[in-house]
Each structure stands twice: as structure tokens, then as C-alpha cells.
Coordinates of C-alpha atoms in Angstrom, one line a residue:
Chain A
M1 CA -30.8 -36.9 -83.0
P2 CA -33.2 -34.2 -83.8
M3 CA -31.2 -31.1 -83.3
S4 CA -33.4 -29.5 -80.0
K5 CA -32.8 -33.5 -78.2
K6 CA -29.2 -31.9 -78.2
F7 CA -30.1 -28.9 -76.8
F8 CA -31.9 -29.9 -74.1
I9 CA -28.4 -32.6 -72.9
I10 CA -26.3 -29.2 -73.2
A11 CA -28.3 -27.3 -71.0
T12 CA -28.4 -30.1 -68.3
V13 CA -25.0 -31.2 -68.2
M14 CA -24.1 -27.1 -67.8
M15 CA -26.7 -26.3 -65.9
V16 CA -25.2 -29.8 -63.9
I17 CA -21.3 -28.1 -64.1
A18 CA -22.8 -24.6 -62.8
I19 CA -24.3 -26.1 -59.6
L20 CA -21.7 -29.2 -58.7
G21 CA -18.6 -25.3 -59.0
S22 CA -21.0 -23.6 -56.9
L23 CA -21.1 -26.0 -54.2
F24 CA -18.1 -26.3 -54.2
Y25 CA -16.7 -22.7 -54.0
W26 CA -20.1 -22.6 -51.3
F27 CA -18.7 -25.7 -49.1
K28 CA -15.0 -24.2 -49.2
R29 CA -16.0 -20.9 -48.5
H30 CA -17.7 -22.1 -45.4
D31 CA -15.7 -24.6 -44.1
N32 CA -12.6 -23.2 -44.6
E33 CA -13.2 -19.9 -43.8
I34 CA -11.7 -18.8 -46.7
V35 CA -13.3 -15.5 -48.1
G36 CA -11.8 -14.8 -51.2
S37 CA -9.7 -17.9 -53.3
D38 CA -7.1 -15.3 -53.9
A39 CA -6.6 -16.0 -50.2
V40 CA -3.2 -13.3 -48.9
I41 CA -0.4 -16.1 -47.9
L42 CA 2.2 -13.0 -47.3
N43 CA 6.0 -13.9 -46.7
Q44 CA 6.9 -14.0 -43.2
P45 CA 8.4 -10.6 -42.3
I46 CA 11.7 -9.1 -42.5
I47 CA 12.8 -6.4 -40.7
K48 CA 15.5 -4.2 -41.4
W49 CA 17.0 -1.4 -38.9
Q50 CA 17.1 2.5 -38.9
K51 CA 18.0 4.7 -36.7
I52 CA 17.2 8.2 -37.2
T53 CA 18.8 11.3 -35.6
I54 CA 16.6 14.8 -35.8
T55 CA 18.5 17.9 -34.0
E56 CA 16.7 21.7 -34.3
S57 CA 19.5 24.0 -32.7
D58 CA 16.6 26.4 -32.0
Q59 CA 14.7 24.9 -29.4
N60 CA 18.2 22.6 -28.4
I61 CA 16.4 19.5 -29.2
A62 CA 17.3 16.2 -30.1
M63 CA 15.7 13.6 -30.9
Y64 CA 17.2 9.4 -31.4
I65 CA 14.8 7.6 -33.0
R66 CA 15.4 3.2 -33.8
A67 CA 13.0 1.7 -35.4
P68 CA 12.1 -1.0 -38.3
R69 CA 11.3 -1.5 -42.0
I70 CA 9.3 -3.4 -42.4
I71 CA 9.8 -5.7 -46.4
I72 CA 6.8 -8.7 -46.7
S73 CA 8.7 -8.9 -49.9
N74 CA 5.4 -10.6 -51.7
N75 CA 2.7 -8.3 -50.7
Y76 CA 3.9 -4.5 -52.1
R77 CA 0.9 -2.5 -50.5
V78 CA 0.4 -4.9 -47.5
D79 CA 4.3 -3.8 -47.3
N80 CA 3.6 0.0 -47.5
E81 CA 1.0 0.2 -45.1
V82 CA 3.1 -1.3 -42.3
N83 CA 5.7 1.4 -42.8
Q84 CA 3.3 4.1 -43.1
A85 CA 1.7 2.8 -39.5
I86 CA 5.3 2.6 -37.9
T87 CA 5.0 6.3 -39.5
R88 CA 2.4 7.9 -38.4
H89 CA 3.2 6.4 -34.2
I90 CA 6.1 8.3 -34.6
E91 CA 5.4 11.1 -35.5
S92 CA 2.4 11.6 -32.7
L93 CA 5.2 10.5 -30.1
K94 CA 7.8 13.3 -31.3
D95 CA 4.9 15.9 -31.7
D96 CA 3.6 15.1 -28.8
F97 CA 7.6 16.0 -27.2
I98 CA 7.8 19.1 -29.4
S99 CA 5.0 20.9 -28.0
A100 CA 5.5 19.4 -24.4
V101 CA 9.5 20.9 -25.1
S102 CA 7.4 24.2 -26.4
T103 CA 5.2 23.8 -23.2
A104 CA 7.2 23.3 -20.0
A105 CA 10.5 23.3 -21.1
E106 CA 12.6 25.6 -20.2
D107 CA 15.1 27.5 -22.0
N108 CA 18.8 26.7 -19.7
G109 CA 20.1 25.5 -22.6
E110 CA 20.6 22.5 -21.5
T111 CA 19.6 20.0 -24.5
N112 CA 15.4 18.6 -25.3
I113 CA 16.0 14.9 -25.8
L114 CA 13.7 12.8 -27.2
N115 CA 15.1 8.7 -27.5
V116 CA 12.2 6.2 -29.3
E117 CA 13.4 2.6 -29.0
T118 CA 11.7 0.1 -31.3
G119 CA 10.9 -3.7 -30.4
V120 CA 9.5 -6.6 -32.2
L121 CA 7.3 -8.7 -30.1
L122 CA 6.7 -11.2 -32.7
A123 CA 6.3 -10.9 -36.3
T124 CA 4.8 -13.9 -38.4
P125 CA 3.1 -14.1 -41.9
R126 CA 0.5 -12.6 -39.8
L127 CA 0.7 -10.4 -37.3
I128 CA 3.2 -8.3 -37.1
S129 CA 3.4 -6.7 -33.0
L130 CA 5.5 -3.7 -32.4
A131 CA 6.9 -2.2 -29.1
F132 CA 8.0 1.9 -28.5
T133 CA 9.9 1.9 -25.9
T134 CA 9.8 6.4 -25.5
I135 CA 12.4 7.9 -23.1
E136 CA 12.0 11.8 -22.9
H137 CA 14.0 14.6 -21.3
L138 CA 12.9 18.4 -21.2
A139 CA 15.0 20.9 -19.8
G140 CA 14.6 22.1 -15.7
V141 CA 11.8 19.1 -15.3
N142 CA 11.8 16.4 -13.8
D143 CA 12.3 12.6 -16.3
N144 CA 8.4 11.2 -16.5
E145 CA 9.2 7.5 -16.0
P146 CA 9.7 5.4 -20.5
E147 CA 6.1 5.2 -21.5
W148 CA 5.5 1.8 -23.5
T149 CA 2.6 1.8 -26.4
F150 CA 2.2 -0.3 -28.9
I151 CA 0.7 -0.7 -32.8
I152 CA -0.2 -3.8 -33.7
F153 CA -0.6 -4.5 -37.5
D154 CA -3.5 -7.3 -39.1
L155 CA -1.0 -8.5 -42.5
I156 CA -3.9 -10.5 -43.7
K157 CA -6.4 -7.9 -43.3
G158 CA -3.8 -5.4 -44.2
E159 CA -4.4 -2.9 -41.5
L160 CA -3.7 -1.6 -37.7
M161 CA -5.5 -2.9 -35.3
V162 CA -7.6 -0.4 -33.7
E163 CA -8.1 -1.2 -30.2
N164 CA -6.5 -4.8 -31.2
N165 CA -10.2 -6.0 -30.2
E166 CA -9.4 -8.9 -32.7
L167 CA -6.9 -10.2 -30.9
F168 CA -9.7 -11.5 -28.5
R169 CA -12.9 -14.5 -29.1
D170 CA -15.3 -11.4 -29.0
D171 CA -15.3 -7.9 -27.3
I172 CA -16.5 -9.2 -23.5
A173 CA -13.2 -11.3 -23.7
W174 CA -12.0 -8.5 -24.9
S175 CA -13.3 -6.5 -21.8
R176 CA -12.3 -9.3 -20.2
A177 CA -8.8 -9.5 -20.5
V178 CA -8.6 -4.9 -21.2
K179 CA -9.7 -5.7 -17.0
M180 CA -7.8 -8.2 -16.1
M181 CA -4.8 -7.1 -17.3
K182 CA -5.0 -2.8 -15.8
N183 CA -5.9 -4.9 -12.6
Y184 CA -2.6 -7.2 -12.8
L185 CA -0.7 -3.9 -13.5
L186 CA -1.9 -2.1 -11.2
A187 CA -1.5 -4.5 -8.2
D188 CA 1.0 -3.3 -6.0
Y189 CA 0.6 0.3 -6.2
Q190 CA 0.9 2.0 -3.9
G191 CA -1.2 5.7 -5.3
D192 CA -4.6 6.3 -6.6
P193 CA -3.4 6.1 -10.1
S194 CA -5.9 6.7 -13.3
C195 CA -4.3 5.0 -16.7
D196 CA -5.9 4.1 -20.1
L197 CA -4.3 0.3 -20.5
F198 CA -1.9 -0.5 -24.0
F199 CA -1.4 -3.2 -25.2
A200 CA 0.6 -6.5 -27.7
P201 CA 1.4 -9.8 -28.0
K202 CA 4.3 -11.5 -27.8
Y203 CA 6.0 -14.3 -27.6
K204 CA 4.2 -16.2 -24.9
G205 CA 2.6 -13.5 -24.1
F206 CA 1.8 -9.6 -24.1
A207 CA 3.3 -7.0 -23.0
A208 CA 1.2 -3.7 -21.3
S209 CA 0.9 -0.4 -20.0
C210 CA -0.5 1.8 -18.4
I211 CA 0.1 5.4 -18.4
G212 CA -1.9 8.2 -16.5
I213 CA -2.0 9.9 -13.4
D214 CA -1.2 9.6 -9.9
R215 CA -4.5 11.9 -8.0
S216 CA -2.6 11.2 -4.9
R217 CA 0.3 12.3 -5.4
R218 CA -0.8 15.7 -7.0
G219 CA -1.8 14.3 -10.5
E220 CA 2.1 13.5 -11.4
H221 CA 2.4 11.0 -13.9
L222 CA 2.0 7.7 -13.6
S223 CA 3.6 4.7 -16.2
I224 CA 3.4 1.2 -15.6
T225 CA 4.5 -1.6 -17.5
G226 CA 4.4 -5.7 -16.8
D227 CA 4.3 -8.2 -18.8
I228 CA 0.9 -10.2 -18.8
S229 CA 1.8 -14.5 -19.0
M230 CA -0.3 -16.2 -21.4
S231 CA -1.8 -18.6 -18.7
M232 CA -3.1 -15.4 -17.8
I233 CA -4.9 -14.7 -21.2
Q234 CA -5.1 -17.5 -22.9
E235 CA -8.7 -18.2 -22.3
F236 CA -9.4 -14.5 -24.0
L237 CA -8.3 -14.8 -27.6
A238 CA -8.8 -15.6 -30.4
P239 CA -8.4 -19.0 -32.2
S240 CA -7.0 -18.0 -35.0
V241 CA -4.0 -15.9 -33.4
L242 CA -3.3 -19.1 -30.7
S243 CA -0.9 -20.3 -33.0
D244 CA 0.9 -16.7 -33.1
I245 CA 1.4 -15.7 -30.5
I246 CA 2.4 -19.6 -28.6
Q247 CA 4.5 -20.8 -32.0
Chain B
M1 CA 1.5 41.4 -9.5
I2 CA -0.5 42.3 -12.1
K3 CA -4.4 42.6 -10.7
I4 CA -8.1 43.5 -12.5
V5 CA -10.2 46.4 -11.4
Q6 CA -13.3 46.0 -11.6
L7 CA -15.4 49.2 -11.3
K8 CA -19.1 49.3 -11.2
L9 CA -21.6 51.9 -10.1
S10 CA -22.7 50.6 -7.1
K11 CA -25.7 53.2 -7.0
I12 CA -27.9 56.4 -6.8
K13 CA -29.3 59.0 -5.0
Y14 CA -31.7 61.2 -5.6
S15 CA -32.5 64.6 -4.4
G16 CA -33.2 68.2 -3.8
D17 CA -35.9 69.1 -6.4
S18 CA -37.8 66.6 -8.6
I19 CA -37.0 67.7 -12.3
G20 CA -38.7 64.6 -13.0
R21 CA -38.7 61.1 -12.9
D22 CA -37.0 60.0 -16.2
I23 CA -33.9 59.7 -15.1
R24 CA -30.9 58.5 -17.9
V25 CA -26.6 58.3 -16.9
E26 CA -24.2 58.4 -18.9
I27 CA -20.1 56.7 -17.6
E28 CA -16.7 57.0 -19.1
V29 CA -14.2 55.7 -17.7
L30 CA -10.6 55.0 -19.8
G31 CA -12.7 54.3 -22.7
R32 CA -15.5 52.3 -21.2
F33 CA -19.2 53.6 -20.9
L34 CA -22.2 52.1 -19.3
R35 CA -25.6 53.9 -20.3
I36 CA -28.1 53.2 -17.7
D37 CA -31.9 54.0 -18.0
K38 CA -34.2 54.2 -14.7
R39 CA -37.6 55.0 -13.1
I40 CA -36.3 57.1 -9.9
K41 CA -38.4 59.1 -7.7
A42 CA -36.7 62.4 -5.8
G43 CA -35.9 61.6 -2.5
T44 CA -35.1 57.7 -3.0
T45 CA -32.1 55.9 -3.2
V46 CA -31.7 53.2 -6.1
E47 CA -28.7 50.6 -6.0
I48 CA -28.3 49.3 -10.0
D49 CA -24.4 46.8 -9.7
R50 CA -23.8 47.1 -13.3
E51 CA -20.9 46.8 -13.8
V52 CA -18.6 50.1 -16.1
G53 CA -16.3 48.4 -16.9
R54 CA -12.6 45.9 -16.2
F55 CA -8.6 47.3 -16.0
E56 CA -5.8 45.4 -15.5
T57 CA -3.1 47.0 -13.4
D58 CA 0.5 46.1 -11.7
R59 CA 0.4 49.7 -10.8
G60 CA -0.2 50.2 -6.0
L61 CA -2.3 53.1 -7.6
F62 CA -5.6 52.9 -10.3
Q63 CA -6.8 56.1 -11.5
A64 CA -8.8 56.2 -14.5
E65 CA -11.0 59.9 -15.7
T66 CA -14.1 60.1 -15.0
L67 CA -16.9 61.5 -16.6
I68 CA -20.8 60.7 -15.4
T69 CA -24.0 62.6 -16.3
V70 CA -27.1 62.9 -15.4
I71 CA -30.0 63.4 -18.0
E72 CA -33.6 63.2 -16.9
R73 CA -35.2 62.2 -20.6
D74 CA -38.0 64.8 -21.5
L75 CA -40.0 65.3 -24.2
L76 CA -39.2 68.0 -25.9
F77 CA -36.1 69.9 -23.4
N78 CA -33.5 67.8 -21.7
D79 CA -32.5 68.5 -17.9
V80 CA -28.8 68.0 -18.2
G81 CA -26.0 67.9 -15.5
S82 CA -22.5 66.7 -15.1
A83 CA -19.1 65.9 -13.0
K84 CA -15.4 65.3 -14.1
G85 CA -13.6 63.4 -11.2
S86 CA -11.6 60.8 -11.5
V87 CA -10.7 57.9 -9.3
K88 CA -7.8 56.1 -7.5
I89 CA -8.0 52.8 -6.3
N90 CA -5.5 51.2 -4.0
T91 CA -5.2 48.0 -6.1
A92 CA -4.1 46.3 -2.3
I93 CA -6.7 47.3 -0.6
I94 CA -9.4 44.4 -0.9
K95 CA -12.5 45.7 0.2
P96 CA -14.5 47.3 -2.1
Q97 CA -13.5 51.4 -2.3
Q98 CA -16.7 53.7 -3.3
F99 CA -15.8 56.9 -5.5
V100 CA -19.2 59.6 -5.5
F101 CA -20.0 61.9 -7.6
E102 CA -22.2 65.1 -7.1
I103 CA -23.6 65.9 -10.4
Q104 CA -26.6 68.7 -10.0
V105 CA -28.6 69.0 -12.6
R106 CA -30.9 72.0 -13.3
E107 CA -34.5 72.1 -14.9
S108 CA -34.4 73.7 -18.1
R109 CA -37.9 74.4 -19.7
S110 CA -39.4 76.8 -21.4
L111 CA -39.8 80.4 -20.2
L112 CA -44.0 80.1 -19.1
S113 CA -43.3 77.0 -16.5
R114 CA -39.1 78.9 -15.3
L115 CA -42.4 81.4 -15.0
F116 CA -45.1 79.6 -12.4
W117 CA -42.0 77.0 -11.3
G118 CA -38.6 79.2 -11.1
K119 CA -35.2 77.5 -11.6
R120 CA -35.7 73.9 -10.0
T121 CA -32.0 71.8 -9.2
A122 CA -32.2 67.8 -8.6
I123 CA -28.8 66.4 -7.0
F124 CA -27.4 63.3 -8.0
E125 CA -25.6 61.3 -5.6
V126 CA -23.6 59.1 -8.4
T127 CA -21.4 55.8 -6.2
L128 CA -19.1 53.9 -8.2
E129 CA -17.1 50.7 -6.2
A130 CA -14.3 49.6 -7.8
Q131 CA -13.3 46.5 -5.8
I132 CA -9.8 44.8 -6.9
G133 CA -9.3 40.7 -8.0
E134 CA -7.1 38.6 -9.3
I135 CA -6.9 39.0 -13.3
E136 CA -8.8 35.4 -15.0
R137 CA -7.2 34.3 -18.5
Y138 CA -7.0 30.3 -20.1
T139 CA -5.8 28.1 -21.1
P140 CA -6.3 27.7 -25.6
D141 CA -7.2 25.0 -27.1
T142 CA -4.0 23.4 -27.9
E143 CA -3.8 20.7 -31.7
D144 CA -3.9 17.7 -29.7
G145 CA -6.6 20.3 -26.6
W146 CA -3.5 19.7 -24.1
L147 CA -1.0 22.8 -22.6
V148 CA 1.6 21.0 -21.0
T149 CA 3.6 23.5 -17.9
Q150 CA 5.3 22.8 -15.5
T151 CA 5.2 22.2 -11.4
S152 CA 6.7 24.2 -8.5
Q153 CA 8.2 21.0 -8.0
G154 CA 9.6 20.3 -11.7
E155 CA 7.0 18.8 -12.8
R156 CA 5.3 18.9 -16.0
V157 CA 1.0 18.4 -16.2
S158 CA -1.0 18.8 -18.7
L159 CA -3.9 21.8 -19.0
P160 CA -7.7 21.1 -21.1
A161 CA -8.7 24.2 -22.9
Y162 CA -10.1 26.8 -21.8
I163 CA -9.5 26.3 -17.7
T164 CA -9.7 29.8 -15.6
V165 CA -6.2 31.0 -14.1
H166 CA -4.3 33.7 -12.4
P167 CA -1.7 34.6 -14.0
K168 CA 0.9 34.7 -10.6
S169 CA 4.2 36.6 -12.4
I170 CA 6.6 36.7 -15.2
K171 CA 10.2 35.5 -13.8
N172 CA 12.7 35.2 -16.1
G173 CA 11.3 34.9 -19.7
R174 CA 8.2 31.7 -18.0
E175 CA 4.4 32.9 -17.1
Y176 CA 3.2 31.5 -13.7
F177 CA -0.6 31.4 -13.0
I178 CA -2.5 28.6 -10.8
P179 CA -6.4 27.0 -12.4
S180 CA -8.6 27.8 -10.7
E181 CA -10.9 24.7 -12.0
G182 CA -10.4 21.3 -12.7
T183 CA -7.5 18.7 -11.6
Y184 CA -4.9 21.1 -10.8
R185 CA -7.5 23.6 -9.6
G186 CA -4.9 25.9 -6.6
E187 CA -1.2 24.1 -8.6
L188 CA 1.3 27.2 -9.2
L189 CA 2.1 25.8 -13.2
S190 CA 4.7 27.9 -15.6
V191 CA 4.8 27.5 -19.8
P192 CA 7.0 29.9 -21.5
L193 CA 6.5 32.8 -23.5
K194 CA 6.7 32.6 -27.1
D195 CA 8.6 33.6 -29.1
D196 CA 8.0 36.8 -28.8
N197 CA 6.9 36.8 -25.5
S198 CA 3.3 37.0 -25.7
S199 CA 1.3 34.6 -23.4
Y200 CA 0.2 31.7 -24.7
L201 CA -2.5 31.5 -21.9
I202 CA -5.8 33.5 -24.1
S203 CA -8.9 36.3 -22.9
N204 CA -12.2 36.9 -23.4
V205 CA -13.4 33.8 -23.1
K206 CA -16.6 33.2 -22.1
H207 CA -17.9 29.8 -19.9
E208 CA -21.2 28.8 -21.3
S209 CA -23.4 27.8 -18.5
M210 CA -24.1 24.2 -18.3
I211 CA -24.7 21.6 -20.5
S212 CA -27.5 18.5 -19.4
A213 CA -27.3 15.7 -21.6
K214 CA -29.1 12.8 -21.7
Y215 CA -27.5 8.6 -22.2
S216 CA -30.1 5.9 -22.9
I217 CA -29.1 2.6 -21.6
S218 CA -31.8 0.7 -24.4
E219 CA -31.1 2.7 -27.8
K220 CA -26.8 3.3 -27.4
V221 CA -27.9 6.9 -28.5
F222 CA -26.1 9.6 -26.4
T223 CA -27.8 13.3 -27.1
L224 CA -26.7 16.5 -26.6
N225 CA -28.5 20.1 -27.4
G226 CA -31.1 18.0 -29.5
K227 CA -28.6 16.2 -31.6
K228 CA -28.1 12.0 -31.4
Y229 CA -24.8 10.8 -31.4
K230 CA -24.7 6.5 -31.6
A231 CA -23.0 5.0 -28.7
I232 CA -21.9 2.1 -26.8
D233 CA -21.3 0.9 -23.5
Y234 CA -20.2 -2.6 -21.7
P235 CA -22.6 -4.3 -21.0
E236 CA -21.3 -6.5 -18.1
V237 CA -21.3 -3.4 -16.5
P238 CA -24.1 -1.9 -17.4
W239 CA -24.9 1.7 -16.4
E240 CA -27.6 2.4 -13.3
K241 CA -30.1 4.8 -14.5
G242 CA -29.7 7.8 -12.4
I243 CA -28.0 12.0 -12.6
Y244 CA -24.2 12.2 -13.4
D245 CA -21.8 14.8 -12.8
I246 CA -19.9 14.9 -16.3
G247 CA -16.8 16.3 -15.4
I248 CA -13.6 19.0 -16.7
P249 CA -11.2 16.5 -18.1
D250 CA -8.3 15.2 -17.0
Y251 CA -5.4 13.6 -18.3
P252 CA -5.1 13.1 -22.2
H253 CA -6.3 10.3 -23.3
G254 CA -5.0 7.8 -26.1
S255 CA -3.3 8.4 -28.1
N256 CA -3.4 10.5 -31.1
N257 CA -3.6 8.5 -34.5
T258 CA -5.8 5.8 -33.9
Y259 CA -8.9 7.5 -35.3
T260 CA -6.8 10.2 -37.8
E261 CA -10.8 11.4 -37.9
A262 CA -11.1 12.7 -35.0
I263 CA -9.6 15.8 -33.4
R264 CA -9.0 16.3 -29.8
Q265 CA -9.2 12.6 -29.3
K266 CA -7.5 12.7 -26.2
V267 CA -9.4 15.2 -24.6
W268 CA -12.6 12.2 -22.5
F269 CA -14.9 14.0 -20.1
P270 CA -15.2 12.0 -17.1
I271 CA -18.5 10.5 -16.1
N272 CA -18.3 9.8 -12.4
F273 CA -14.4 10.5 -11.0
E274 CA -14.7 7.7 -8.4
N275 CA -15.1 5.1 -10.9
A276 CA -12.8 5.7 -14.0
R277 CA -15.4 6.0 -16.1
Y278 CA -16.3 8.6 -19.5
L279 CA -17.0 10.0 -22.2
H280 CA -15.1 9.3 -24.7
V281 CA -14.4 8.8 -29.2
G282 CA -13.5 5.4 -30.2
A283 CA -15.0 2.2 -31.3
R284 CA -15.2 0.0 -28.2
S285 CA -16.1 0.2 -24.6
A286 CA -15.0 -1.6 -21.5
G287 CA -17.2 0.2 -19.0
C288 CA -16.6 4.0 -21.2
M289 CA -20.2 5.8 -22.2
T290 CA -17.9 5.7 -26.2
I291 CA -18.7 8.0 -29.0
I292 CA -19.2 5.4 -32.5
E293 CA -19.5 8.6 -35.2
T294 CA -16.4 9.6 -34.5
T295 CA -16.2 12.0 -37.5
R296 CA -18.8 14.2 -34.6
W297 CA -16.5 14.2 -31.8
M298 CA -15.8 18.2 -32.5
E299 CA -19.8 19.1 -32.5
I300 CA -19.6 16.8 -28.3
Y301 CA -15.8 18.6 -27.9
N302 CA -16.5 21.9 -28.9
A303 CA -20.4 22.0 -26.6
L304 CA -19.0 20.6 -23.5
I305 CA -14.8 22.1 -23.1
K306 CA -16.9 25.7 -22.5
A307 CA -19.4 24.8 -20.8
R308 CA -18.9 24.6 -16.7
K309 CA -21.8 23.5 -13.7
G310 CA -19.8 26.6 -11.7
D311 CA -18.5 24.4 -8.8
F312 CA -14.7 24.1 -10.9
K313 CA -15.0 21.1 -10.7
N314 CA -18.0 19.5 -13.9
V315 CA -19.4 21.0 -17.2
G316 CA -22.6 19.2 -17.0
V317 CA -25.4 16.8 -16.0
L318 CA -25.7 14.0 -17.8
K319 CA -29.4 11.9 -17.4
V320 CA -28.6 8.1 -18.2
I321 CA -32.7 7.0 -18.7
D322 CA -33.7 3.0 -20.2

């Protein structure tokens, strides 16, 4: 066999292998929606609890915080991101409280108390959904209703959900769901509420809160909480999220 | 109670002999100084209405030494006269109080002109007017844009930056005040004094005139002071073309840590109070006008937060176009 013919056969075989390889990769990517061949498959998160107590005698402050530490054994980076997001959220709650103590509380010897209790609403290999119940007591000030705030972490993307729209089919579904949840929470409220909706998925439904003011009561603080059933929210949800919430 | 005394130059009456028309009046009260130049004919009275200064007092009688100088300006020889006196202002009287000072100005031209025309003397009556008012202070621009205060019913409420307030009293280390604009207009609120006994409230804030912004529905662009900002809205509840008021921020919205790069993200500006639609920073819209250029939010915040429409509720207007 002449040298040029051999070279031609080898080149053709290599080209066929390359084309088949590309086609295999292309089908894999588009049929199964796998972005990378090394897709992240995380272990079920392990949750450990920590109690933090902070006291500041200068301002008569006591803060009691119960927060989870999330352990994802096979991905240190995601593990770190989740715990940083939890820390940032708690820091933000602490900052708000300390600022309110500085400018609203009275110096009457009473202790200003912040209580943050964290609940795990959902913990799957894909989602971590946490609810923070904040109860504050400021010296000399009437206590507000407890506030419910949330964070949702997408473990696959390794990032915090910002507006939580990733949970829904599309932006329109997100907007409709937001309106539906807000209307549901405020349905029986007597007054003139103006509030912002916060929500997060939980087992077979959503937890939601609306925090703001009541204009009919001289702009007093308003915090309404409630659960949204699966039957109400299901039609808006992204299929990929459904299994996490239902299972 | 601390009050503010606003002292104005109200009018100047020019009588006696005519010594010329180019009149300068200088007034000095407690370190405040006003100079005005005016062409005034002899035998006339002119209204001026210019502020000499504002003075804070907690006394029933406010007294201040006053020096008034009147100059008729000539190319070579200025004619000058002055008078010293004091104003005694009763701070319990709400009506304007007037104080008249008479200043004689003798013409001092050359010897030759004195021989021909003799010595002429003009008489100027300078009227100062004192108006008693409530002192004005402003809420500070805090780290997250909100000052948490306490109402007289013991509730806590938050005020945005640069709200005009009237301080009422200081009792047991707390300062009581009444906002004159925004959501809590007319409510008696309080904050403690700082550790060094200074006030959280600030002075010398100058509100700016109302802003006029524009929003294009088709382009999804918010325009303010010639600068364009990318925005989004909610297509299912589109904005209708028209003019809307942009309100003074009402209460803290959202949380502090949603967009780490967007400072003052808890400050939203109401557009159309009734339908709870807002101008704010964010990534999605459920009906609001959301600025998605999160790092540029402070440009909009800074322009809006000090602007006032003059109705105690709004900072300006928004024109929504196609």
C-alpha cells in the first residue's frame, strides 16, 4: 500500500471518530440538559446547629441566634458559599436591630433583645431553603410582630437565589405567583396594608410573609405570615423544582 | 422650645434732601451681614424683602445689636451715615414684628458745591422685620438610608434621609420632633441624643427643586438629568402613558443584602401611591419600575432624595412615554 493511501485511510478514520464524538456530546448536552460533562452531583446536605449568644453591655443588648451550619461533604466551595450566605443574612438582621436600638430604644435599664430562630424548610441535593424568624424587643418600644425572612440556595449553581424567579416556569409565572401569594396573605387583613412579599419553598408548598406598614394605622409596622399550599402554587413552578418540593 | 427668628430687610424709605440715587445699605446683626445696592429716588419707599439672617433662640425675648450703614455712592465722594441700635423680638408673638431705624446721611461734596447748594441731608428709614418660626432640622442619611424613630404611642417607624422636621423638645435624653413631610407628617416622633449629647438630626440641608424623569415603555429606559438607566417593568401590567408623581420614600423595603453592590437598596420611591408601584433597584419586576443597573442606583438615589415638589409628599414627576 502506498504511503499516501495509508495516510488517507488514517485521516478518514480520525475524522469519522471526531464527528461521532462531537455528535455524541451534542446529543448528550441537549437531550439531558447537562451543561458540563462533569455535572455537579452533590451529596444530601448535612445540617448541624449552632447557638450564638452576643451581649453588649454598653447598649444593653442581648442577641440570641440559632443558625444552621450546612455541610456538603463532596463540595467544599458550595458548602462555603451556603454558609457565607447564611452569615450575611444574619449579619444584616443584626445590623438592622443594632441600628434600631441606637435610634429608637429608650435608655430605661431594660435589655434590648434580638432572637433569630432559623428553620430548614427544605434541604435536598438541589435546594436549601431557610426561614429566619426574627423577634425583637426594644426597650420602651412596643414589640413588632415577628418577621419571617428567607434565603434559598441553589446548590447546583452554587449560588444564592436573588429574586427566587428560578423556582418558576418563567418571569410571567413568577410575577403571577408573587401577586397570588400576596393577595392570599392579605385576603383577611383589615386595614390599608402596604407590604413587600418574601417567600421560600418548603415541603409541599411555600412559606410566605408580607412586611411593611399599615397606612390606616398611622403607618404602623405590619408583618403577616402564612403558608401557601402546593395546589395554589404548583402551576407556576419550574418542573425541575417540583420534585424537590414534593418529595 | 427652640424657635427660629428670621430677620429680614423689609423696606427703605428715602426722605429729606436728595443726595443721589445710588443707595447701598449694609446691615450687620450678630455676625450676619447683608449688603444691597439699589437705585432709589428721594421721596419714595421701596420694598426689599431680603433675609439678613436666621437665629435660633429658646428665650422669650430675643435681643440683638444692629448696625445699619447707608451709603450714597458717588464717583469721588461717597455720602455715608450709620445708626446703631438693637432689635428686641418677643418670640411668643407669631405675627411679624417691625423695627424702624432712621439714618441721616449728609452730603459731603467738594467745598465749591457746598457753597452753591449748601449742606443737604437725606433721611433713610430702614425697616427690619422679624418673623418667628419653628426651627427646621433634617433626618440624616444613614448607612441603609433609614432612621428608626419612636412614635408617641411607642411604635417604631423609619424615616428616609433629609426629611424636614421641627424639633419640639429634649426630655430625658430624647429629642422630640414633628416631620413636616412624608408618610409621618404631623406625627410626634423621637430619637435619643447621641452619646456626646449631640443630635441625630442635621441642619443646613438645602432641598433641591423637583426632578423631572422619563420612562420609555418600549425601550425600557429610565432617564434622569440626561442620563439613561436600563430598567424593566411587568408586561402583564404595563405602565400607561402619562404623568405620575414620584413620592418621598415611605418605609424600608426588601433587605440589605440582596444586591451587595447596590447601596441604599432598601430605599424605594413610590410612583402612584394608590397602586403600590415603586421605582427601585433590582432584577425583576412584579409591576414596579425596576432599575437593573444595580451599581448605578446611587446616582438616582442622590438625585431624588433631596428633591422636593413642594407638596410635602413628592420629590418630582415621572413622564411615561411609549
